[in-house]
Coordinates of C-alpha atoms and ligand atoms in Angstrom, one line a residue:
M396 CA 72.3 84.2 142.2
W397 CA 71.7 83.3 138.1
N398 CA 72.0 80.1 138.9
I399 CA 70.7 76.9 136.5
S400 CA 67.0 78.0 137.3
W401 CA 67.5 81.9 137.5
R402 CA 66.0 82.5 134.2
D403 CA 63.1 80.6 134.2
H404 CA 61.9 81.9 137.7
L405 CA 62.6 85.1 136.5
W406 CA 60.3 84.6 133.0
Q407 CA 57.8 83.5 135.2
N408 CA 57.7 87.0 137.2
L409 CA 57.7 89.4 134.9
K410 CA 55.0 90.5 134.4
Q411 CA 54.5 92.8 137.3
P412 CA 54.4 96.1 137.4
W413 CA 58.0 98.0 137.7
D414 CA 58.6 101.6 138.7
V415 CA 61.5 101.5 136.2
I416 CA 62.7 99.3 133.1
V417 CA 66.2 99.8 131.8
V418 CA 67.1 98.7 128.1
G419 CA 70.6 97.7 127.9
G420 CA 73.3 95.9 130.3
G421 CA 76.2 97.8 129.6
I422 CA 78.1 100.2 131.7
T423 CA 75.6 102.6 131.5
G424 CA 72.4 100.3 131.9
A425 CA 74.2 98.6 135.4
G426 CA 74.9 102.3 137.0
V427 CA 71.3 103.3 136.3
L428 CA 70.0 99.9 138.0
R429 CA 72.4 100.5 140.9
L430 CA 71.4 104.0 141.4
A431 CA 67.7 103.3 140.9
V432 CA 67.6 100.2 143.4
A433 CA 69.4 102.7 146.0
C434 CA 66.9 105.2 145.4
G435 CA 64.1 102.3 146.2
L436 CA 62.6 102.2 142.7
K437 CA 61.5 98.6 141.6
T438 CA 63.9 98.3 138.4
L439 CA 64.1 95.3 135.7
L440 CA 67.2 95.4 133.4
L441 CA 66.9 93.8 130.2
E442 CA 69.8 93.3 127.7
A443 CA 69.1 91.6 124.7
G444 CA 72.3 89.6 124.9
D445 CA 74.8 88.7 127.5
F446 CA 75.6 91.5 130.1
S447 CA 78.2 93.8 129.1
F448 CA 78.4 92.3 125.2
G449 CA 78.4 95.9 123.7
T450 CA 81.1 98.1 123.8
S451 CA 81.4 97.8 127.5
S452 CA 83.3 94.9 127.3
R453 CA 85.5 96.4 123.9
S454 CA 86.5 99.9 125.4
S455 CA 90.8 100.6 126.1
K456 CA 90.0 99.3 129.6
L457 CA 91.0 103.0 130.5
V458 CA 89.7 104.8 133.1
H459 CA 91.3 108.2 132.3
G460 CA 90.4 111.6 132.0
G461 CA 91.3 111.6 128.3
F462 CA 94.4 114.0 127.5
R463 CA 94.2 114.0 124.3
Y464 CA 90.5 115.6 124.3
L465 CA 92.7 118.7 126.2
F466 CA 94.1 119.1 122.5
N467 CA 90.4 118.8 121.1
R468 CA 89.3 121.7 123.5
Q469 CA 87.1 119.6 125.6
F470 CA 88.0 120.7 128.5
D471 CA 84.7 120.2 130.5
V472 CA 84.8 116.6 129.5
T473 CA 88.5 116.0 130.2
Q474 CA 87.7 117.7 133.5
E475 CA 84.8 115.4 134.6
S476 CA 86.3 112.0 133.8
V477 CA 90.0 113.3 135.5
R478 CA 87.4 113.9 138.5
E479 CA 86.0 110.3 138.0
R480 CA 88.8 108.4 137.7
Q481 CA 89.9 110.1 141.1
W482 CA 86.7 108.8 142.9
M483 CA 86.8 105.4 140.9
L484 CA 90.3 104.2 142.0
K485 CA 88.6 105.0 145.8
A486 CA 85.7 103.6 145.4
A487 CA 86.9 100.3 143.5
P488 CA 90.1 99.2 144.6
H489 CA 91.8 96.3 142.8
L490 CA 89.3 96.6 140.5
V491 CA 90.4 100.5 139.3
N492 CA 94.1 100.2 139.1
P493 CA 96.2 103.7 138.9
L494 CA 98.3 102.6 135.8
A495 CA 101.5 105.0 134.9
F496 CA 101.9 106.6 131.2
M497 CA 105.1 107.3 129.4
L498 CA 104.7 109.8 126.3
P499 CA 107.4 110.2 124.4
N500 CA 107.5 113.5 122.9
F501 CA 108.9 113.1 118.8
A502 CA 110.4 115.5 116.5
C503 CA 107.8 114.8 113.9
Y504 CA 105.1 115.6 115.9
S505 CA 106.0 119.1 115.8
I506 CA 104.6 119.7 119.2
P507 CA 106.6 121.8 121.5
T508 CA 107.7 120.2 124.5
H509 CA 107.1 122.5 126.8
M510 CA 103.3 123.0 125.5
L511 CA 102.9 118.7 126.2
G512 CA 104.6 119.4 129.5
I513 CA 101.6 122.4 130.5
G514 CA 98.9 120.3 129.2
L515 CA 100.5 117.6 131.4
V516 CA 100.0 119.9 134.0
I517 CA 96.7 121.3 133.5
Y518 CA 95.6 117.2 133.6
D519 CA 97.0 116.2 136.6
L520 CA 95.9 119.5 138.8
M521 CA 92.5 118.7 137.5
G522 CA 92.6 115.6 139.8
H523 CA 94.4 117.8 142.2
T524 CA 97.8 115.7 142.2
L525 CA 101.2 116.7 140.3
K526 CA 103.2 113.7 139.6
N527 CA 103.8 113.8 135.8
H528 CA 107.3 114.8 135.4
R529 CA 109.4 115.1 132.4
L530 CA 112.2 112.6 131.2
S531 CA 115.6 113.2 129.1
P532 CA 116.0 111.9 125.4
Q533 CA 119.1 109.8 127.0
R534 CA 116.7 108.5 129.9
M535 CA 113.6 107.8 127.2
R536 CA 116.2 105.4 125.2
W537 CA 118.0 103.6 128.1
E538 CA 114.5 102.9 129.9
Y539 CA 113.1 101.8 126.4
P540 CA 115.8 100.6 124.3
A541 CA 113.7 99.1 121.6
L542 CA 111.9 103.0 120.9
N543 CA 112.5 104.6 117.8
R544 CA 115.4 106.6 118.3
E545 CA 115.1 109.2 115.7
G546 CA 114.3 112.6 116.8
V547 CA 112.8 112.1 120.7
L548 CA 112.8 115.3 122.1
A549 CA 111.6 114.2 125.5
G550 CA 109.3 111.9 127.3
F551 CA 107.1 112.4 129.9
R552 CA 105.6 110.1 132.4
Y553 CA 102.1 110.6 134.0
Y554 CA 99.1 109.0 135.7
D555 CA 95.7 107.5 134.8
A556 CA 93.9 103.8 135.4
S557 CA 92.9 100.4 134.1
V558 CA 89.9 98.5 135.1
D559 CA 88.4 94.8 133.1
D560 CA 85.2 96.5 131.8
S561 CA 83.5 93.6 131.5
R562 CA 83.9 92.7 135.6
L563 CA 83.3 96.5 135.8
V564 CA 79.9 96.0 134.6
L565 CA 79.7 92.7 136.0
R566 CA 79.9 93.7 139.6
I567 CA 77.9 97.0 139.4
L568 CA 75.4 94.8 138.1
R569 CA 75.6 91.7 140.7
E570 CA 75.8 94.4 143.6
A571 CA 72.5 96.3 142.5
V572 CA 70.6 92.8 142.1
A573 CA 71.8 91.8 145.6
A574 CA 70.6 95.2 146.9
G575 CA 67.2 94.5 145.2
G576 CA 67.5 94.9 141.4
T577 CA 66.8 92.7 138.9
A578 CA 68.8 91.9 135.2
L579 CA 67.5 89.7 132.8
S580 CA 70.7 88.8 130.0
Y581 CA 69.2 87.6 126.2
A582 CA 66.5 89.4 126.6
R583 CA 65.9 92.3 123.4
V584 CA 63.5 94.6 124.0
E585 CA 61.8 94.7 120.6
R586 CA 59.0 97.2 121.0
V587 CA 58.1 100.2 123.0
L588 CA 54.5 100.2 124.4
R589 CA 52.6 103.1 124.7
N590 CA 48.9 104.3 126.3
A591 CA 46.0 105.8 124.7
A592 CA 48.0 109.3 125.5
G593 CA 50.9 107.9 122.9
A594 CA 53.4 108.1 126.2
V595 CA 55.9 105.2 126.8
C596 CA 54.5 102.6 129.3
G597 CA 56.3 99.4 128.7
V598 CA 58.2 97.2 126.6
A599 CA 57.6 94.0 124.4
V600 CA 60.9 91.5 125.2
Q601 CA 61.7 88.5 123.6
D602 CA 63.9 85.4 124.8
T603 CA 66.4 85.7 123.0
S604 CA 68.5 82.4 124.6
E605 CA 68.1 79.3 123.2
P606 CA 65.7 77.7 122.9
G607 CA 64.3 80.9 123.9
N608 CA 60.4 81.1 122.5
R609 CA 59.0 83.4 125.7
S610 CA 57.9 86.7 124.9
A611 CA 56.5 89.1 127.3
E612 CA 54.5 92.9 127.5
V613 CA 55.7 94.6 130.5
Q614 CA 54.6 97.6 131.9
A615 CA 56.6 100.1 133.7
K616 CA 56.0 103.8 135.3
V617 CA 59.5 104.7 133.6
I618 CA 61.5 103.1 130.7
V619 CA 65.4 103.9 130.3
N620 CA 66.9 103.4 126.9
A621 CA 70.5 102.7 127.7
A622 CA 71.1 100.6 124.7
G623 CA 74.5 102.4 123.6
P624 CA 75.8 102.6 120.0
W625 CA 71.9 101.2 119.4
S626 CA 69.7 103.4 121.1
D627 CA 68.5 105.0 118.1
D628 CA 66.5 102.2 117.2
L629 CA 64.4 102.5 120.3
R630 CA 64.1 106.0 119.8
Q631 CA 62.9 105.9 116.3
Q632 CA 60.2 103.5 117.8
V633 CA 58.9 107.2 119.8
G634 CA 59.6 109.6 116.3
G635 CA 62.9 110.3 117.7
K636 CA 65.9 111.1 114.8
K637 CA 68.5 109.7 114.0
R638 CA 71.3 111.1 116.3
L639 CA 74.6 108.4 116.6
R640 CA 77.4 108.4 114.9
K641 CA 78.8 104.9 115.5
L642 CA 82.5 104.8 115.6
R643 CA 84.3 101.8 115.3
G644 CA 87.5 101.0 117.2
S645 CA 90.2 97.9 117.5
H646 CA 92.7 96.8 119.2
L647 CA 95.4 94.2 118.7
V648 CA 96.4 92.0 121.5
F649 CA 99.7 90.6 121.8
P650 CA 101.5 88.4 124.4
Q651 CA 103.6 90.0 127.1
A652 CA 106.3 87.7 126.0
K653 CA 107.0 89.0 122.6
F654 CA 105.7 92.7 123.6
P655 CA 106.2 93.5 127.0
L656 CA 105.1 96.4 129.0
Q657 CA 105.7 97.8 132.6
E658 CA 103.8 100.6 132.0
A659 CA 101.1 101.8 129.2
L660 CA 102.4 104.3 126.3
T661 CA 100.8 107.1 124.1
L662 CA 101.9 108.0 120.9
F663 CA 100.2 110.0 117.9
H664 CA 99.9 107.6 115.0
P665 CA 102.7 108.7 112.5
R666 CA 100.4 109.0 109.7
D667 CA 97.2 111.1 111.0
R668 CA 98.8 112.1 115.0
R669 CA 96.0 110.6 116.2
A670 CA 95.9 110.1 119.9
M671 CA 97.0 105.9 120.4
F672 CA 98.0 103.7 123.6
M673 CA 100.1 100.2 124.1
I674 CA 99.1 99.4 127.5
P675 CA 100.0 96.3 129.7
W676 CA 96.6 94.7 130.9
E677 CA 95.8 91.3 131.9
G678 CA 99.5 89.5 130.9
V679 CA 99.2 90.4 127.6
T680 CA 99.5 94.2 125.8
I681 CA 96.7 96.1 124.3
V682 CA 97.3 98.3 120.9
G683 CA 94.6 100.2 120.2
T684 CA 92.5 102.3 119.2
T685 CA 91.4 103.0 115.7
D686 CA 88.1 105.6 115.3
T687 CA 86.6 104.8 111.8
D688 CA 83.0 105.1 111.1
H689 CA 81.0 101.6 111.1
E690 CA 79.3 100.7 107.8
P691 CA 76.1 99.7 108.4
A692 CA 76.1 96.7 105.8
L693 CA 79.0 95.3 108.4
E694 CA 76.3 95.6 110.9
R695 CA 74.1 93.8 108.4
D696 CA 76.7 91.1 108.1
S697 CA 78.0 90.4 111.2
A698 CA 76.7 90.9 114.7
E699 CA 79.8 91.8 116.1
P700 CA 82.0 94.4 115.2
F701 CA 85.6 92.9 113.6
V702 CA 89.1 94.8 113.0
S703 CA 89.5 95.2 109.4
R704 CA 92.6 94.6 107.4
E705 CA 93.0 98.5 107.2
E706 CA 92.9 99.1 110.7
V707 CA 95.4 96.0 111.1
E708 CA 97.9 98.1 108.8
Y709 CA 97.6 101.1 110.8
L710 CA 98.1 99.5 114.8
M711 CA 100.7 97.9 112.9
E712 CA 102.6 101.2 111.3
A713 CA 102.1 102.7 115.1
V714 CA 104.2 99.7 116.6
S715 CA 106.5 99.9 113.6
F716 CA 107.2 103.8 114.4
L717 CA 107.1 103.5 118.3
L718 CA 109.2 100.7 119.0
P719 CA 111.2 98.9 116.0
G720 CA 113.8 97.5 118.0
L721 CA 110.4 94.7 119.0
R722 CA 110.5 93.5 115.6
L723 CA 107.0 93.0 116.0
Q724 CA 104.8 91.1 113.1
H725 CA 101.3 90.8 112.3
T726 CA 102.1 86.9 113.5
D727 CA 102.8 87.8 116.6
V728 CA 98.9 89.2 117.6
I729 CA 97.2 86.6 119.1
S730 CA 93.8 88.3 119.3
S731 CA 92.0 91.5 118.2
F732 CA 88.3 93.1 119.3
A733 CA 86.3 95.8 118.2
G734 CA 83.8 98.1 119.8
L735 CA 81.2 100.7 118.6
R736 CA 81.4 104.0 120.1
P737 CA 77.9 106.2 121.0
V738 CA 79.0 109.0 120.0
I739 CA 76.6 112.0 119.5
A740 CA 76.9 113.1 115.7
G741 CA 78.5 116.7 115.9
G742 CA 78.7 117.0 111.9
A743 CA 83.0 116.8 112.7
E744 CA 84.7 115.6 109.5
N745 CA 86.9 113.8 111.8
P746 CA 85.1 111.1 113.6
S747 CA 88.1 111.5 116.6
K748 CA 87.4 115.0 116.5
E749 CA 83.9 114.2 117.9
S750 CA 82.8 114.9 121.7
R751 CA 82.7 112.0 123.7
A752 CA 80.3 114.4 126.1
H753 CA 77.1 112.1 126.8
C754 CA 73.6 113.7 126.3
L755 CA 69.9 112.7 127.9
W756 CA 66.9 112.9 125.9
Q757 CA 63.2 112.4 126.9
E758 CA 60.8 111.7 124.0
S759 CA 57.3 111.0 124.9
G760 CA 58.4 109.9 128.2
L761 CA 61.3 107.6 127.2
I762 CA 64.7 108.9 128.6
T763 CA 67.8 108.3 126.7
I764 CA 71.1 108.4 128.5
T765 CA 74.2 107.8 125.7
G766 CA 77.9 109.0 124.4
G767 CA 79.9 109.6 127.2
K768 CA 82.6 106.9 128.4
L769 CA 83.2 103.7 130.7
T770 CA 84.8 106.5 132.9
T771 CA 82.1 108.7 133.1
F772 CA 78.8 106.0 134.1
R773 CA 77.9 107.6 137.6
V774 CA 77.6 110.4 136.2
M775 CA 75.2 109.5 133.4
A776 CA 73.1 107.0 135.8
H777 CA 73.1 110.3 138.3
Q778 CA 71.5 112.7 136.0
T779 CA 69.6 109.7 134.7
V780 CA 68.3 109.1 137.8
E781 CA 67.1 112.4 138.5
A782 CA 65.2 112.4 135.7
I783 CA 63.3 109.1 136.3
L784 CA 62.3 110.3 139.7
T785 CA 61.0 114.0 138.4
A786 CA 59.2 111.4 135.8
V787 CA 57.2 109.4 138.3
G788 CA 56.8 112.2 140.8
G789 CA 59.3 112.5 143.6
G790 CA 61.5 110.7 145.4
K791 CA 64.5 111.4 147.2
P792 CA 67.2 112.1 144.1
P793 CA 70.7 109.8 145.2
S794 CA 73.3 111.7 146.8
K795 CA 76.8 112.4 145.6
R796 CA 77.5 109.9 148.3
S797 CA 75.1 107.1 147.4
A798 CA 77.0 103.7 146.8
V799 CA 77.5 102.7 143.5
F800 CA 80.5 100.1 144.8
D801 CA 79.7 97.9 148.0
R802 CA 83.0 98.1 150.8
L803 CA 85.1 95.4 150.0
P804 CA 85.2 92.5 152.1
P805 CA 88.1 92.1 154.7
L806 CA 91.4 89.7 152.9
P807 CA 89.9 86.2 153.2
Q808 CA 91.9 83.6 155.1
S809 CA 93.4 81.7 152.4
P810 CA 96.8 80.7 151.7
L811 CA 96.9 82.8 148.5
E812 CA 99.4 85.2 148.0
H813 CA 98.0 89.0 148.8
A814 CA 98.2 89.9 145.9
T815 CA 95.8 87.8 144.4
L816 CA 93.1 88.3 147.1
N817 CA 93.4 91.3 146.3
Y818 CA 92.7 90.7 142.7
L819 CA 89.8 88.4 143.3
R820 CA 88.1 91.2 146.0
G821 CA 88.4 93.5 143.3
R822 CA 86.5 91.3 140.9
Y823 CA 84.2 89.5 143.2
G824 CA 83.9 91.8 145.8
S825 CA 81.7 90.3 148.8
E826 CA 81.8 87.1 147.0
T827 CA 85.4 85.8 146.9
Q828 CA 85.0 84.0 150.1
A829 CA 81.9 82.1 147.9
L830 CA 84.2 81.5 145.0
L831 CA 87.2 80.7 147.4
D832 CA 84.9 78.2 148.6
A833 CA 83.7 76.8 145.5
A834 CA 87.6 76.0 144.3
Q835 CA 88.3 72.4 143.9
P836 CA 91.9 71.0 144.0
G837 CA 94.8 72.6 141.6
E838 CA 91.9 75.5 140.8
L839 CA 93.3 77.8 143.1
E840 CA 96.2 78.0 140.5
R841 CA 96.9 80.8 137.6
I842 CA 96.0 80.1 134.3
D843 CA 99.5 80.0 132.7
C844 CA 100.9 83.6 132.4
L845 CA 97.3 85.2 133.2
P846 CA 96.3 86.5 136.6
N847 CA 93.1 84.7 136.4
L848 CA 93.0 81.4 138.2
W849 CA 90.7 78.5 137.4
A850 CA 88.5 78.6 140.2
E851 CA 87.0 82.0 138.4
L852 CA 86.1 79.3 135.5
R853 CA 84.1 77.4 137.7
W854 CA 82.1 80.4 139.7
A855 CA 81.4 82.4 136.4
A856 CA 79.6 78.8 135.4
R857 CA 78.2 78.3 138.8
A858 CA 76.6 81.6 139.7
E859 CA 77.7 84.3 137.0
G860 CA 74.1 83.6 134.5
V861 CA 76.8 82.0 131.5
Q862 CA 74.2 81.1 129.0
H863 CA 77.3 80.2 126.3
L864 CA 80.5 79.8 126.0
D865 CA 81.6 82.8 124.8
D866 CA 79.9 84.2 127.7
L867 CA 82.4 82.8 129.8
L868 CA 85.7 82.9 127.6
L869 CA 85.0 86.6 126.3
R870 CA 83.4 88.6 129.3
R871 CA 83.3 86.9 132.5
V872 CA 87.0 85.1 132.3
R873 CA 88.9 86.4 129.4
L874 CA 90.7 83.6 128.3
G875 CA 89.6 84.1 124.5
V876 CA 91.2 86.8 124.0
L877 CA 94.3 86.7 126.5
L878 CA 95.3 83.1 125.2
P879 CA 96.2 82.5 121.6
E880 CA 94.0 80.9 119.4
G881 CA 91.0 81.8 121.8
A882 CA 92.7 79.4 124.6
R883 CA 91.7 76.6 122.4
A884 CA 94.8 74.2 123.7
R885 CA 93.0 74.9 127.3
L886 CA 89.6 73.9 126.5
A887 CA 89.4 70.3 127.6
R888 CA 90.4 71.7 131.4
I889 CA 87.8 74.1 130.8
R890 CA 85.0 71.8 130.1
A891 CA 86.1 69.3 133.1
I892 CA 85.5 72.5 135.2
V893 CA 82.5 73.7 133.7
Q894 CA 80.7 71.4 131.8
S895 CA 78.4 70.0 134.9
E896 CA 78.4 73.2 136.7
L897 CA 76.1 74.4 133.7
G898 CA 74.5 71.5 133.2
W899 CA 75.3 70.9 129.5
S900 CA 75.4 67.3 127.7
D901 CA 78.0 66.3 125.4
E902 CA 76.4 67.2 122.2
R903 CA 75.5 70.7 123.8
W904 CA 79.1 71.6 124.4
Q905 CA 79.9 70.1 121.0
Q906 CA 77.6 72.9 120.0
E907 CA 78.6 75.6 122.1
E908 CA 82.7 74.8 121.3
H909 CA 81.2 75.4 117.4
R910 CA 79.6 78.5 118.1
Y911 CA 82.5 79.4 120.2
H912 CA 85.1 79.3 117.5
E913 CA 82.9 81.0 114.5
K914 CA 82.8 83.7 116.6
W915 CA 85.9 84.0 117.6
N916 CA 87.5 83.5 114.1
K917 CA 84.9 86.2 112.9
A918 CA 85.6 88.8 115.5
Y919 CA 88.5 88.0 117.9
S920 CA 91.0 86.3 115.8
P921 CA 94.0 87.9 114.7
Q922 CA 93.4 87.9 111.1
P923 CA 91.1 90.2 109.8
L924 CA 87.9 88.8 107.7
T925 CA 87.8 91.9 105.0
Ligands
FAD1477 P1 76.8 99.5 125.9 O1 78.4 98.9 126.6 O2 76.8 99.3 124.0 O3 75.3 98.5 126.1 C1 74.5 98.7 125.6 C2 73.7 97.0 125.3 O4 72.2 97.5 124.9 C3 74.5 96.3 124.3 O5 74.9 95.3 125.7 C4 73.5 95.7 123.5 O6 73.2 94.3 123.3 C5 71.9 96.2 124.1 N1 71.1 96.5 123.3 C6 70.7 97.3 122.3 N2 69.9 97.2 121.9 C7 68.8 96.3 123.2 C8 67.1 96.3 122.7 N3 66.7 96.4 122.1 N4 67.0 95.5 124.2 C9 67.9 94.7 125.0 N5 69.3 95.4 125.3 C10 69.5 96.3 123.8 N6 85.5 104.6 127.9 C11 86.5 104.7 128.6 O7 86.1 105.3 129.6 N7 87.7 104.4 128.8 C12 88.6 103.6 127.5 O8 89.5 103.1 127.3 C13 87.7 103.1 126.3 N8 88.2 102.7 125.2 C14 87.1 102.7 124.6 C15 87.3 101.8 123.3 C16 86.7 101.9 122.2 C17 87.5 101.1 121.0 C18 85.3 102.2 122.0 C19 84.4 101.7 121.4 C20 85.1 102.8 123.6 C21 85.7 103.0 124.6 N9 85.2 103.9 125.3 C22 86.1 103.8 126.4 C23 83.6 104.4 125.8 C24 83.0 103.3 126.2 O9 83.2 101.9 126.1 C25 81.7 103.3 126.0 O10 81.1 104.8 126.4 C26 80.6 102.4 127.1 O11 81.2 101.3 127.1 C27 79.4 102.8 126.6 O12 78.5 101.9 127.4 P2 76.7 101.8 127.3 O13 76.4 101.2 128.5 O14 76.2 102.9 127.1 O15 76.8 100.8 126.0

């Protein structure tokens, strides 16, 4: 799947009649593709950049109910998300992993400790568990010697889950394609096509890969707009009014050697009491997020959102408040990343008070599904496929039990530890054995102190539709975020593994390195540009 000739083959066969075209290859589009294929619909997904290029590779990596939404009285969103978290833990083991959270309560929060306790009991009960427990201030100080000692009232340990967001999208997409779906990256939908009655009946698509001079008009019975924060662009072509508020959320990444964490920490920022997290993830610690309106001018200047100087200060302030004993400085940060939330504008003055619920709109036959969260993608996909089936005039709707993830294969025969094999099975599902078989000597070793193996790079280059070095290093195997300076020190070995798999000349490699460094400096470096 997705080898070197994959794109040419697909472009040659694009102009056939489709039942459904899905615009957007983030988690929402991937989920819709998966369920539409399960319903027997001939479905094509088109993504303007790399798969998961948008928000779905820039989240906080949590599969969670969103405890903080309870404080905003968004009970239905929390309940739905908790239910989906429980489902994902079962349906996608080793990709979605349980994660413990510690929430210390400080006097300066002015939140009665018993209220936090009651909130967490409600949160637990929504998932039919009762696992959270309270820790005394003494216990908190013992477990966290670097913790702020002023006014600690108590701590609560509760449970959510984490994921590699980009790998989640890839796994769903690849299993959908294996089941008969079609997905094409670097294929931007420029406009929707309409029939004589004004109803949407197809799309004009442009190849955005390089040299990328192909374009086509493709017809389908139904067009689904799953373009995340950019969904308004297509809606406006059919007369829809702007409904989305793009809210930027930024993160800083620290090496675990400097910022070691066994479990995630939840805090309320000392400046504005916004809920934030510090999350151990894939060998690093992520601190985030912010929540701020993304100015249109910024989008004109840079294709990718990036952390601002103010956001860096805000995030560093949170770290110094919670864990002053670690004495962390901005110079300890190894990378950053920022994403845009597709939030339905509700007019709230404070961005964090806007609801995270999703919406489905139908305008001149264009079905738009947006808002929501990574965690709730299945609910969004179900609702969309029901709307598709109504539009095409029937078909069996997907049941709640319809497979979204294929079953994991048994543990492969391999000298690797079970933990490593499970890590691979979670990410690569039934392709795990093929990945192991492709590995050359030395490639089953881990990359530095990360959970990743060198073999993952070869596999991604060979079979996962990589078009650019940034696809490989920022979304398939995320060394650009996990290692200092975007993994600059490892590029020679990476090149030795992947260049021939990608079929790139030396000149192309140089161009790709240049492009990658430029992108990294702009949107992933610890140094903000503003
Ligand atoms: P996207 O992932 O943005 O996908 C849309 C895709 O459409 C993009 O890849 C884009 O390139 C493509 N596209 C746009 N226009 C076109 C076009 N014309 N033609 C073709 N393709 C097009 N949720 C959680 O559950 N847990 C979290 O921890 C979490 N943390 C978050 C932290 C931050 C900072 C942010 C911003 C969001 C977070 N979320 C989280 C929310 C979650 O990440 C998003 O709701 C989700 O990723 C949105 O997915 P999507 O597929 O709708 O949009």
